[in-house]
mmCIF file of C-alpha atoms in Angstrom:
data_model
loop_
_atom_site.group_PDB
_atom_site.id
_atom_site.type_symbol
_atom_site.label_atom_id
_atom_site.label_comp_id
_atom_site.label_asym_id
_atom_site.label_seq_id
_atom_site.Cartn_x
_atom_site.Cartn_y
_atom_site.Cartn_z
ATOM 1 C CA MET A 84 100.330 59.325 69.736
ATOM 2 C CA ARG A 85 103.926 59.127 70.909
ATOM 3 C CA PHE A 86 105.567 62.410 71.986
ATOM 4 C CA MET A 87 109.309 62.995 72.306
ATOM 5 C CA PHE A 88 110.790 66.035 74.065
ATOM 6 C CA VAL A 89 114.010 67.262 72.425
ATOM 7 C CA GLY A 90 116.145 69.978 73.933
ATOM 8 C CA ASP A 91 119.095 71.298 75.867
ATOM 9 C CA SER A 92 119.490 72.136 79.558
ATOM 10 C CA MET A 93 116.156 73.956 79.615
ATOM 11 C CA THR A 94 114.465 70.676 78.699
ATOM 12 C CA ILE A 95 116.469 68.021 80.506
ATOM 13 C CA GLY A 96 116.503 69.962 83.774
ATOM 14 C CA ARG A 97 118.769 69.407 86.755
ATOM 15 C CA ALA A 98 118.332 67.316 89.890
ATOM 16 C CA GLY A 99 115.393 68.630 91.896
ATOM 17 C CA ASP A 100 113.681 70.385 88.969
ATOM 18 C CA PHE A 101 110.070 69.818 87.966
ATOM 19 C CA THR A 102 110.867 70.621 84.265
ATOM 20 C CA TRP A 103 108.467 71.813 81.594
ATOM 21 C CA ARG A 104 108.252 68.157 80.553
ATOM 22 C CA TYR A 105 106.407 67.480 83.799
ATOM 23 C CA ARG A 106 104.008 70.347 83.127
ATOM 24 C CA MET A 107 103.320 68.976 79.636
ATOM 25 C CA TRP A 108 102.731 65.486 81.038
ATOM 26 C CA GLN A 109 100.171 66.935 83.438
ATOM 27 C CA HIS A 110 98.470 68.764 80.588
ATOM 28 C CA LEU A 111 98.368 65.743 78.283
ATOM 29 C CA ASN A 112 96.732 63.707 81.041
ATOM 30 C CA THR A 113 93.783 66.073 81.155
ATOM 31 C CA ALA A 114 93.688 67.540 77.644
ATOM 32 C CA TYR A 115 94.775 65.016 75.056
ATOM 33 C CA GLY A 116 91.621 62.928 75.080
ATOM 34 C CA GLY A 117 93.152 59.667 73.899
ATOM 35 C CA PRO A 118 95.975 57.227 74.490
ATOM 36 C CA TYR A 119 99.465 58.669 74.302
ATOM 37 C CA ALA A 120 103.008 57.905 75.412
ATOM 38 C CA ILE A 121 106.095 59.958 76.164
ATOM 39 C CA VAL A 122 109.121 58.316 74.571
ATOM 40 C CA GLY A 123 112.864 58.755 74.180
ATOM 41 C CA PRO A 124 116.229 57.132 74.817
ATOM 42 C CA ARG A 125 117.065 59.051 78.008
ATOM 43 C CA THR A 126 115.348 59.496 81.351
ATOM 44 C CA GLY A 127 117.757 61.324 83.654
ATOM 45 C CA LEU A 128 118.184 64.835 84.956
ATOM 46 C CA TYR A 129 121.545 66.572 84.969
ATOM 47 C CA ASP A 130 123.471 66.099 88.227
ATOM 48 C CA ALA A 131 125.925 68.939 88.747
ATOM 49 C CA HIS A 132 127.965 66.939 91.259
ATOM 50 C CA ALA A 133 128.497 64.110 88.792
ATOM 51 C CA ASP A 134 128.549 66.461 85.782
ATOM 52 C CA ALA A 135 126.374 63.896 84.041
ATOM 53 C CA PRO A 136 122.664 63.197 83.390
ATOM 54 C CA VAL A 137 122.422 60.493 86.039
ATOM 55 C CA SER A 138 119.839 61.874 88.479
ATOM 56 C CA HIS A 139 116.222 60.788 88.705
ATOM 57 C CA ALA A 140 115.436 63.125 91.602
ATOM 58 C CA TYR A 141 112.549 64.901 89.923
ATOM 59 C CA GLY A 142 110.971 67.644 92.002
ATOM 60 C CA ALA A 143 107.479 66.196 91.592
ATOM 61 C CA PRO A 144 106.923 62.893 93.393
ATOM 62 C CA ASP A 145 103.884 62.145 91.202
ATOM 63 C CA PHE A 146 105.959 62.278 87.974
ATOM 64 C CA PRO A 147 106.041 58.593 86.975
ATOM 65 C CA ALA A 148 109.025 56.871 85.399
ATOM 66 C CA LYS A 149 106.981 56.101 82.279
ATOM 67 C CA ALA A 150 106.801 59.864 81.612
ATOM 68 C CA TRP A 151 110.518 60.597 82.151
ATOM 69 C CA PRO A 152 111.823 59.682 78.647
ATOM 70 C CA HIS A 153 113.302 62.416 76.485
ATOM 71 C CA LEU A 154 116.048 63.277 74.031
ATOM 72 C CA ALA A 155 117.647 66.217 75.811
ATOM 73 C CA GLY A 156 121.090 67.012 77.130
ATOM 74 C CA TRP A 157 122.792 69.589 79.299
ATOM 75 C CA GLY A 158 125.100 71.526 76.993
ATOM 76 C CA GLU A 159 123.705 69.908 73.843
ATOM 77 C CA GLY A 160 122.233 71.692 70.847
ATOM 78 C CA TRP A 161 121.142 71.204 67.259
ATOM 79 C CA GLN A 162 124.567 69.950 66.234
ATOM 80 C CA HIS A 163 124.449 67.239 68.901
ATOM 81 C CA MET A 164 120.873 66.156 68.232
ATOM 82 C CA ALA A 165 121.004 66.043 64.434
ATOM 83 C CA PRO A 166 123.225 62.920 64.382
ATOM 84 C CA VAL A 167 121.155 61.009 66.956
ATOM 85 C CA VAL A 168 117.533 61.923 66.234
ATOM 86 C CA ARG A 169 117.066 59.371 63.447
ATOM 87 C CA ASP A 170 117.920 56.446 65.711
ATOM 88 C CA ALA A 171 115.852 57.879 68.569
ATOM 89 C CA VAL A 172 112.746 58.367 66.434
ATOM 90 C CA ALA A 173 113.112 54.932 64.843
ATOM 91 C CA ALA A 174 113.786 53.078 68.075
ATOM 92 C CA HIS A 175 110.965 54.698 70.032
ATOM 93 C CA GLY A 176 108.364 55.237 67.315
ATOM 94 C CA ALA A 177 108.003 58.962 67.946
ATOM 95 C CA ASP A 178 105.086 60.644 66.169
ATOM 96 C CA VAL A 179 105.525 64.212 67.487
ATOM 97 C CA LEU A 180 108.776 65.956 68.413
ATOM 98 C CA LEU A 181 108.571 68.964 70.738
ATOM 99 C CA VAL A 182 111.868 70.739 70.126
ATOM 100 C CA SER A 183 113.552 73.538 72.082
ATOM 101 C CA LEU A 184 117.129 73.972 70.851
ATOM 102 C CA GLY A 185 119.572 76.628 69.714
ATOM 103 C CA LEU A 186 120.643 78.723 72.670
ATOM 104 C CA ILE A 187 123.581 76.492 73.530
ATOM 105 C CA ASP A 188 124.692 76.309 69.883
ATOM 106 C CA LEU A 189 124.782 80.082 69.532
ATOM 107 C CA GLY A 190 126.274 80.594 72.963
ATOM 108 C CA PHE A 191 129.165 78.168 72.706
ATOM 109 C CA TYR A 192 129.522 76.278 69.436
ATOM 110 C CA THR A 193 128.360 77.835 66.156
ATOM 111 C CA ASP A 194 126.890 80.927 64.536
ATOM 112 C CA SER A 195 123.322 81.389 63.351
ATOM 113 C CA SER A 196 123.968 80.217 59.782
ATOM 114 C CA GLN A 197 125.644 76.976 60.810
ATOM 115 C CA THR A 198 123.080 76.327 63.517
ATOM 116 C CA ALA A 199 120.289 76.717 60.957
ATOM 117 C CA LEU A 200 121.999 74.102 58.777
ATOM 118 C CA TYR A 201 122.067 71.708 61.735
ATOM 119 C CA ALA A 202 118.347 72.353 62.267
ATOM 120 C CA ARG A 203 117.647 71.418 58.640
ATOM 121 C CA GLU A 204 119.770 68.300 59.040
ATOM 122 C CA PHE A 205 117.816 67.395 62.171
ATOM 123 C CA ILE A 206 114.514 67.670 60.303
ATOM 124 C CA ALA A 207 115.798 65.494 57.452
ATOM 125 C CA GLU A 208 117.115 62.856 59.863
ATOM 126 C CA ALA A 209 113.876 62.733 61.837
ATOM 127 C CA ARG A 210 111.913 62.284 58.616
ATOM 128 C CA ALA A 211 114.278 59.554 57.461
ATOM 129 C CA ALA A 212 113.170 57.570 60.508
ATOM 130 C CA ASN A 213 109.479 58.485 60.240
ATOM 131 C CA PRO A 214 108.299 60.174 57.020
ATOM 132 C CA ARG A 215 105.107 61.267 58.810
ATOM 133 C CA VAL A 216 106.699 62.708 61.919
ATOM 134 C CA ARG A 217 105.327 66.028 63.172
ATOM 135 C CA ILE A 218 107.774 68.550 64.610
ATOM 136 C CA VAL A 219 106.934 71.547 66.798
ATOM 137 C CA LEU A 220 109.775 74.079 67.000
ATOM 138 C CA LEU A 221 110.193 76.703 69.718
ATOM 139 C CA PRO A 222 112.321 79.732 68.814
ATOM 140 C CA VAL A 223 115.371 80.513 70.908
ATOM 141 C CA ILE A 224 114.482 82.590 73.951
ATOM 142 C CA PRO A 225 117.402 84.952 74.646
ATOM 143 C CA ASN A 226 118.997 84.660 78.079
ATOM 144 C CA THR A 227 120.707 87.307 80.193
ATOM 145 C CA ARG A 228 123.769 87.254 77.944
ATOM 146 C CA ALA A 229 121.691 88.979 75.279
ATOM 147 C CA ASP A 230 121.215 91.917 77.664
ATOM 148 C CA THR A 231 124.931 92.694 77.672
ATOM 149 C CA ASP A 232 126.175 91.195 74.392
ATOM 150 C CA PRO A 233 124.543 92.873 71.368
ATOM 151 C CA GLU A 234 126.286 90.560 68.905
ATOM 152 C CA PHE A 235 124.895 87.501 70.658
ATOM 153 C CA ALA A 236 121.432 89.048 70.768
ATOM 154 C CA ALA A 237 121.652 89.711 67.025
ATOM 155 C CA GLU A 238 122.683 86.103 66.375
ATOM 156 C CA VAL A 239 119.686 84.847 68.334
ATOM 157 C CA ASP A 240 117.368 87.068 66.304
ATOM 158 C CA ARG A 241 118.957 85.983 63.033
ATOM 159 C CA PHE A 242 118.773 82.308 63.923
ATOM 160 C CA ASN A 243 115.088 82.624 64.749
ATOM 161 C CA GLU A 244 114.545 84.199 61.326
ATOM 162 C CA LEU A 245 116.478 81.360 59.662
ATOM 163 C CA LEU A 246 114.509 78.779 61.635
ATOM 164 C CA GLY A 247 111.301 80.360 60.408
ATOM 165 C CA LYS A 248 112.609 80.207 56.849
ATOM 166 C CA ALA A 249 113.487 76.526 57.296
ATOM 167 C CA VAL A 250 109.938 75.838 58.454
ATOM 168 C CA ALA A 251 108.538 77.665 55.416
ATOM 169 C CA ASP A 252 110.899 75.853 53.033
ATOM 170 C CA LEU A 253 110.555 72.358 54.464
ATOM 171 C CA ASP A 254 106.978 72.158 55.709
ATOM 172 C CA ASP A 255 105.126 69.201 54.217
ATOM 173 C CA ALA A 256 101.532 68.104 54.632
ATOM 174 C CA ALA A 257 102.717 64.548 55.284
ATOM 175 C CA SER A 258 105.260 65.682 57.878
ATOM 176 C CA PRO A 259 104.230 69.109 59.135
ATOM 177 C CA LEU A 260 106.555 71.580 60.799
ATOM 178 C CA LEU A 261 104.872 73.825 63.336
ATOM 179 C CA PRO A 262 106.486 76.953 64.800
ATOM 180 C CA ALA A 263 105.557 77.579 68.409
ATOM 181 C CA SER A 264 105.596 81.151 69.653
ATOM 182 C CA ARG A 265 107.621 82.535 72.492
ATOM 183 C CA PRO A 266 105.122 83.172 75.297
ATOM 184 C CA PRO A 267 104.546 86.940 75.182
ATOM 185 C CA SER A 268 104.737 87.289 78.957
ATOM 186 C CA TYR A 269 107.966 85.240 79.323
ATOM 187 C CA ASP A 270 110.438 87.303 81.353
ATOM 188 C CA ILE A 271 113.888 85.816 81.960
ATOM 189 C CA HIS A 272 114.239 87.849 85.145
ATOM 190 C CA ARG A 273 111.001 86.476 86.557
ATOM 191 C CA ASP A 274 110.364 83.126 84.859
ATOM 192 C CA THR A 275 113.854 81.624 85.212
ATOM 193 C CA TYR A 276 115.992 80.876 88.231
ATOM 194 C CA ASP A 277 119.264 82.082 86.702
ATOM 195 C CA GLY A 278 118.445 84.104 83.612
ATOM 196 C CA THR A 279 118.337 81.006 81.399
ATOM 197 C CA HIS A 280 116.675 77.954 82.944
ATOM 198 C CA PRO A 281 112.931 78.084 83.630
ATOM 199 C CA GLY A 282 111.529 78.206 87.109
ATOM 200 C CA PRO A 283 107.965 77.051 87.855
ATOM 201 C CA SER A 284 106.222 79.849 85.968
ATOM 202 C CA GLY A 285 108.638 79.513 83.057
ATOM 203 C CA GLU A 286 108.024 75.765 82.907
ATOM 204 C CA HIS A 287 104.299 76.366 82.585
ATOM 205 C CA LEU A 288 104.828 79.000 79.904
ATOM 206 C CA LEU A 289 107.077 76.743 77.810
ATOM 207 C CA ALA A 290 104.685 73.809 78.087
ATOM 208 C CA GLY A 291 101.889 76.176 77.149
ATOM 209 C CA ALA A 292 103.722 77.361 74.039
ATOM 210 C CA PHE A 293 103.840 73.804 72.704
ATOM 211 C CA ALA A 294 100.343 72.863 73.848
ATOM 212 C CA ASP A 295 98.723 75.965 72.360
ATOM 213 C CA ALA A 296 100.534 75.559 69.043
ATOM 214 C CA MET A 297 99.368 71.953 68.683
ATOM 215 C CA HIS A 298 95.818 72.831 69.658
ATOM 216 C CA GLN A 299 95.561 75.808 67.330
ATOM 217 C CA ALA A 300 97.205 74.204 64.293
ATOM 218 C CA TRP A 301 96.298 70.528 64.604
ATOM 219 C CA GLY A 302 93.372 70.403 67.001
ATOM 220 C CA LEU A 303 95.362 68.270 69.456
ATOM 221 C CA GLY A 304 94.306 68.614 73.069
ATOM 222 C CA THR A 305 93.035 71.864 74.529
ATOM 223 C CA PRO A 306 94.567 75.292 75.173
ATOM 224 C CA TYR A 307 97.003 75.298 78.069
ATOM 225 C CA PRO A 308 95.182 76.619 81.165
ATOM 226 C CA PHE A 309 98.077 78.370 82.912
ATOM 227 C CA ARG A 310 98.764 82.026 82.273
ATOM 228 C CA ALA A 311 101.435 83.729 84.353
ATOM 229 C CA ARG A 312 100.217 86.921 85.883
#
């Protein structure tokens, strides 16, 4: 099984971060029960000094280079990933996509309706590369902006509804779409370092959302062991 992490700044991480990708790698090592690989066209973390994804200074020294690959970008969303996912899936033979996207789209680029169209395009492009690809989709977790901007908060809620509708419309037994759930205990004031990007507990909770969804729906691996508080 070949897993590809797809996401924005919450997934790529910045220099010095552990990332939820690291937490998932740890979990797969103990829970998957078979051979697997983590694949993707990129390996770097975002370096604020260079304003580019050129760092490999992961916070965990035991995180091996073979587990660094991903398709994630700082400041990138559904509209950026839809045009590139077909080539990434084809080139790297991805079987399962773990996708966390949408916050950056809604925050800077598009509204909920347009973002939902990009999500549907992404799904179609991934399937064009691999008609049997499995895709796990995390809903947008509102950041601190939603606390002070009711219109933005409403757009996040509406996009999550539209994403759920896309899953219902497009799910296929040959290429299943699986909605992950926002961890019920996730608190942006406690599980992030800036109101958006996950800190250690948030990384575990995000990895757990994907791991638990795959275990419950597909019987892959085991439940994620970490539960914050």
